[in-house]
XYZ file of C-alpha atoms in Angstrom:
344
model
C 107.407 -107.716 118.503
C 108.903 -104.487 119.686
C 106.759 -102.188 121.673
C 104.082 -103.041 124.366
C 101.749 -106.049 123.718
C 98.945 -107.177 125.823
C 97.881 -110.774 125.443
C 94.537 -111.810 126.787
C 94.789 -109.403 129.796
C 91.769 -110.029 132.121
C 91.087 -108.661 135.603
C 88.222 -109.946 137.756
C 86.913 -108.348 141.086
C 84.911 -111.067 142.424
C 82.549 -112.198 139.788
C 82.886 -109.012 137.711
C 85.296 -108.843 134.803
C 86.476 -105.290 134.855
C 88.859 -106.112 131.911
C 87.915 -108.919 129.640
C 90.341 -110.541 127.416
C 92.191 -107.605 125.971
C 94.612 -107.875 123.045
C 96.603 -104.846 122.006
C 99.922 -104.075 120.265
C 101.375 -100.691 120.744
C 104.520 -99.828 118.584
C 107.359 -97.695 119.925
C 106.646 -93.953 119.883
C 102.895 -94.299 119.600
C 100.481 -92.071 121.502
C 97.485 -94.200 122.617
C 94.188 -92.926 124.021
C 92.172 -95.335 126.139
C 88.620 -94.068 125.577
C 85.297 -95.016 126.956
C 82.669 -94.264 129.459
C 83.112 -94.472 133.144
C 83.244 -98.081 134.408
C 84.399 -99.482 130.981
C 87.728 -100.842 132.571
C 90.154 -98.311 130.844
C 91.748 -97.146 134.324
C 91.968 -100.815 135.383
C 93.831 -101.654 132.201
C 96.193 -98.760 132.692
C 96.919 -99.862 136.224
C 97.767 -103.289 135.072
C 100.191 -101.866 132.508
C 101.797 -99.835 135.263
C 102.019 -102.854 137.572
C 99.532 -101.255 140.129
C 97.236 -104.125 139.564
C 97.918 -107.826 138.777
C 96.083 -109.405 135.815
C 93.777 -112.429 136.520
C 94.895 -113.767 133.348
C 97.022 -112.842 130.318
C 100.522 -111.480 129.745
C 102.168 -107.972 129.193
C 105.241 -107.804 127.115
C 107.658 -104.988 126.511
C 110.034 -105.515 123.671
C 109.363 -109.204 123.897
C 110.105 -109.336 127.561
C 107.399 -110.684 129.747
C 106.894 -108.011 132.621
C 103.634 -109.303 133.856
C 105.076 -110.119 137.216
C 107.716 -107.198 137.353
C 107.225 -104.879 140.261
C 105.853 -101.392 139.577
C 109.242 -99.665 140.523
C 111.359 -101.890 138.328
C 109.446 -101.260 135.078
C 110.880 -97.765 134.540
C 107.524 -96.311 133.657
C 106.416 -92.644 134.229
C 102.982 -92.035 135.600
C 100.844 -88.921 135.887
C 97.742 -89.517 138.197
C 94.327 -87.711 137.982
C 95.115 -86.105 141.261
C 98.555 -85.414 140.202
C 99.781 -86.443 143.644
C 102.523 -83.622 143.885
C 104.137 -83.301 147.272
C 102.748 -80.170 148.903
C 105.684 -79.785 151.321
C 108.326 -79.741 148.453
C 108.992 -77.017 146.027
C 108.738 -77.459 142.144
C 112.424 -78.528 141.773
C 112.364 -81.044 144.554
C 109.056 -82.488 143.336
C 110.542 -83.123 139.978
C 113.912 -84.450 141.441
C 112.383 -86.742 143.923
C 112.960 -90.003 141.944
C 116.355 -88.965 140.978
C 117.275 -88.417 144.656
C 115.776 -91.795 145.431
C 118.025 -93.232 142.750
C 121.147 -91.653 144.301
C 121.960 -89.080 141.433
C 124.423 -86.504 142.508
C 123.015 -83.048 143.532
C 124.513 -81.159 140.543
C 123.144 -83.699 138.185
C 119.690 -83.566 139.733
C 119.654 -79.736 139.484
C 120.833 -79.856 135.711
C 117.945 -82.385 135.015
C 115.344 -80.346 136.707
C 116.326 -77.236 134.705
C 116.257 -79.192 131.571
C 112.679 -80.493 132.219
C 111.406 -77.210 133.339
C 112.500 -75.651 130.104
C 110.874 -78.614 128.330
C 107.524 -78.033 129.980
C 107.747 -74.242 129.529
C 108.316 -73.447 133.108
C 111.925 -72.078 133.247
C 113.038 -70.490 136.555
C 110.267 -72.156 138.563
C 112.426 -74.684 140.556
C 112.123 -72.659 144.002
C 108.426 -72.079 143.624
C 106.093 -73.586 146.255
C 103.681 -76.055 144.616
C 100.800 -74.388 146.386
C 101.437 -71.024 144.444
C 101.118 -72.641 141.079
C 97.971 -72.505 138.759
C 96.183 -75.723 137.616
C 97.899 -75.792 134.377
C 101.335 -75.115 136.051
C 100.872 -77.991 138.402
C 99.940 -80.202 135.452
C 103.257 -79.405 133.781
C 105.210 -80.154 136.971
C 103.583 -83.428 137.291
C 104.547 -84.307 133.778
C 108.217 -82.967 134.213
C 108.304 -85.397 137.415
C 107.159 -88.429 135.501
C 109.614 -87.734 132.735
C 112.637 -87.078 135.038
C 113.742 -90.749 134.934
C 113.507 -91.040 131.024
C 110.722 -93.761 131.335
C 110.430 -96.459 129.019
C 106.643 -95.873 128.955
C 104.598 -92.715 129.912
C 101.233 -93.466 131.398
C 98.643 -90.755 132.269
C 95.230 -91.377 133.935
C 92.679 -88.580 133.059
C 95.426 -85.957 133.432
C 93.580 -82.874 132.302
C 90.151 -83.548 133.639
C 90.337 -81.115 136.502
C 91.219 -78.029 134.104
C 88.807 -75.601 132.602
C 87.899 -76.196 128.979
C 90.221 -73.614 127.276
C 93.204 -74.720 129.465
C 92.376 -78.359 128.777
C 92.462 -77.785 125.159
C 95.725 -75.869 125.212
C 97.200 -78.513 127.455
C 96.148 -81.337 124.847
C 98.109 -79.622 122.246
C 101.133 -79.175 124.411
C 101.138 -82.739 125.611
C 101.066 -84.102 122.107
C 103.865 -81.849 121.001
C 105.864 -82.941 123.974
C 105.428 -86.509 123.175
C 106.280 -85.957 119.446
C 109.462 -84.005 120.620
C 110.563 -86.922 123.024
C 109.119 -89.862 120.779
C 108.143 -91.700 123.989
C 105.439 -94.357 124.000
C 102.398 -92.733 125.685
C 99.146 -94.173 127.141
C 96.366 -91.878 128.286
C 93.075 -92.772 129.931
C 90.223 -90.242 129.008
C 86.571 -90.126 128.631
C 86.926 -87.043 126.537
C 86.369 -87.820 122.790
C 87.675 -84.465 121.716
C 90.863 -85.134 123.865
C 91.411 -88.510 122.153
C 90.858 -87.187 118.633
C 93.346 -84.449 119.188
C 96.229 -86.321 120.709
C 96.167 -89.882 119.640
C 97.857 -91.825 117.049
C 95.789 -94.869 118.120
C 92.360 -94.599 119.751
C 91.260 -97.620 121.795
C 87.475 -97.516 122.378
C 86.384 -99.786 125.332
C 83.149 -100.830 126.688
C 82.229 -103.289 129.438
C 85.888 -104.279 129.722
C 86.458 -105.025 126.182
C 88.015 -103.214 123.237
C 85.295 -102.386 120.677
C 87.643 -100.857 118.221
C 91.363 -99.828 118.138
C 92.266 -97.585 115.088
C 93.591 -94.210 114.172
C 91.257 -91.272 114.993
C 90.097 -90.564 111.498
C 89.226 -94.349 110.891
C 87.479 -94.435 114.200
C 85.305 -91.400 113.157
C 84.726 -92.192 109.607
C 84.465 -96.052 109.867
C 83.244 -97.074 113.344
C 83.070 -100.864 113.957
C 79.609 -100.911 115.463
C 76.845 -98.794 116.739
C 78.424 -98.190 120.165
C 81.559 -96.658 118.606
C 79.709 -94.627 116.121
C 77.304 -93.227 118.869
C 80.116 -92.709 121.300
C 82.488 -91.003 119.106
C 81.157 -87.413 118.127
C 77.626 -87.121 116.917
C 76.048 -89.547 114.415
C 72.738 -90.417 112.853
C 71.852 -93.975 113.292
C 69.158 -95.471 110.889
C 67.542 -98.815 110.562
C 68.246 -100.046 107.056
C 66.550 -103.034 105.263
C 67.286 -104.932 101.982
C 64.973 -103.845 99.065
C 65.607 -105.011 95.558
C 69.111 -106.019 96.499
C 69.876 -102.554 97.854
C 69.808 -101.014 101.194
C 66.879 -98.871 101.932
C 65.805 -96.452 104.645
C 62.134 -95.648 105.348
C 61.275 -97.410 102.129
C 63.613 -95.253 99.961
C 66.383 -97.329 98.353
C 69.925 -95.551 98.525
C 71.817 -95.723 95.359
C 75.249 -97.381 95.648
C 74.709 -98.815 99.176
C 74.272 -102.473 99.840
C 73.770 -104.724 102.977
C 76.227 -107.545 103.539
C 75.219 -110.828 101.911
C 72.595 -112.820 103.738
C 71.646 -109.875 105.959
C 68.080 -108.518 105.786
C 68.542 -105.686 108.022
C 71.219 -103.508 109.739
C 72.022 -100.201 111.184
C 73.521 -97.302 109.199
C 75.739 -94.618 110.530
C 76.244 -91.077 108.695
C 77.714 -87.958 110.459
C 75.483 -84.949 110.557
C 78.017 -82.797 108.426
C 77.616 -85.398 105.621
C 73.842 -85.174 105.356
C 72.269 -82.751 102.918
C 68.996 -80.920 102.706
C 67.224 -80.737 99.301
C 63.776 -80.535 97.872
C 61.747 -83.738 98.404
C 62.025 -86.009 95.494
C 63.523 -89.190 94.104
C 66.565 -90.447 95.994
C 66.039 -88.379 99.016
C 64.227 -89.226 102.202
C 61.100 -87.012 102.981
C 61.114 -85.374 106.403
C 59.833 -82.506 108.326
C 61.917 -79.888 110.013
C 61.242 -79.889 113.834
C 63.875 -77.346 115.236
C 66.961 -75.264 114.045
C 69.890 -74.296 116.191
C 72.391 -71.588 115.230
C 75.716 -72.176 117.143
C 77.722 -69.506 115.408
C 80.166 -71.708 113.775
C 77.578 -74.214 112.575
C 73.783 -74.400 112.039
C 72.066 -77.567 113.220
C 68.901 -78.618 111.465
C 66.739 -81.427 113.175
C 64.472 -83.451 110.639
C 62.188 -86.026 111.514
C 62.062 -88.898 109.095
C 59.682 -91.956 109.609
C 59.737 -91.478 113.326
C 63.498 -90.931 113.591
C 65.176 -87.526 114.218
C 68.124 -86.843 111.958
C 70.652 -83.983 112.631
C 72.078 -81.909 109.625
C 74.988 -79.728 110.341
C 75.730 -76.878 107.867
C 78.318 -73.971 107.892
C 76.709 -70.570 108.366
C 77.323 -69.619 104.698
C 75.172 -72.601 103.664
C 72.396 -71.818 106.241
C 69.327 -73.755 105.026
C 66.430 -71.622 103.966
C 63.969 -73.697 105.915
C 61.816 -73.353 109.027
C 60.197 -75.615 111.536
C 57.212 -77.341 109.853
C 58.728 -77.334 106.421
C 58.730 -80.511 104.415
C 62.274 -81.258 103.066
C 64.270 -83.853 101.340
C 67.181 -85.531 103.023
C 70.141 -86.866 101.046
C 72.471 -89.512 102.453
C 75.620 -89.743 100.178
C 76.372 -93.484 100.083
C 80.085 -92.922 100.253
C 79.523 -91.189 103.642
C 77.219 -93.992 104.975
C 78.659 -96.841 107.100
C 76.732 -100.034 107.437
C 77.464 -101.357 110.926
C 77.988 -104.747 112.315
C 74.857 -106.213 114.073
């Protein structure tokens, strides 16, 4: 199969499995985000793809070629580290041209390539600037240009935007995605930022305890999470215990029309996003709850409702601000098409 394939990739540090039997296929030109909490194995997996760590078991294939034992410098991959690792004693142009100089490219060709890359990352005319005189976003662009200088077969980035402030980070997310689309290069980014993954990725790979919990496009990850971990980790969600009642799924004793549990399953967990929950008058087909708190965030209004000992979050746009106050009894409607019954 063309593209990158990971087959049974495992990495042990002593008795600890940092990465455990990971299988993944990445077609050419795909933007992948490895997403998960600290310690889930995503950086270790990226380092094995880069050749900086040797797998304890499994194979890595690129366009059908086994590259598991190929040295890092022979893989023709570009990598941006979390620290960026720019050379402080070199100016911008020399940082970008470093790998080209090592490969013996003539000076004129190096200069032309540097100018091309600086234009690509929106830093024309910066070749002579000292690295120490650059802003955080500018240093980020230089690190990206340096990694792209050798036209890599694969572009790897380890938490590349984590040191930037929130506004600049969001701007760089869009820039990085547009750059990847322009070049059509297969890109793998490690991040713990869910918004970052949802903004940039074609394929989000959610990891936990060294394993892949779900690998799918962002919208599928958000709307159809595979299990409770994915549902809770990606964005905000309401998790409820559901039971079988007269052949239907029920929450707090109220059967939800159009929603059923898998055959032979007496109980399960249900996920529904806060923006999909609606408030109504208490009545048939609605759960009965009591408002405990309201929070107006400007762009949205959050209403917290306690239902059978569980607090549900309801998110509404300002124009649909619910006319309720803490202490009010309300009905809570869970549309069946927005509910996901999760795997045990």
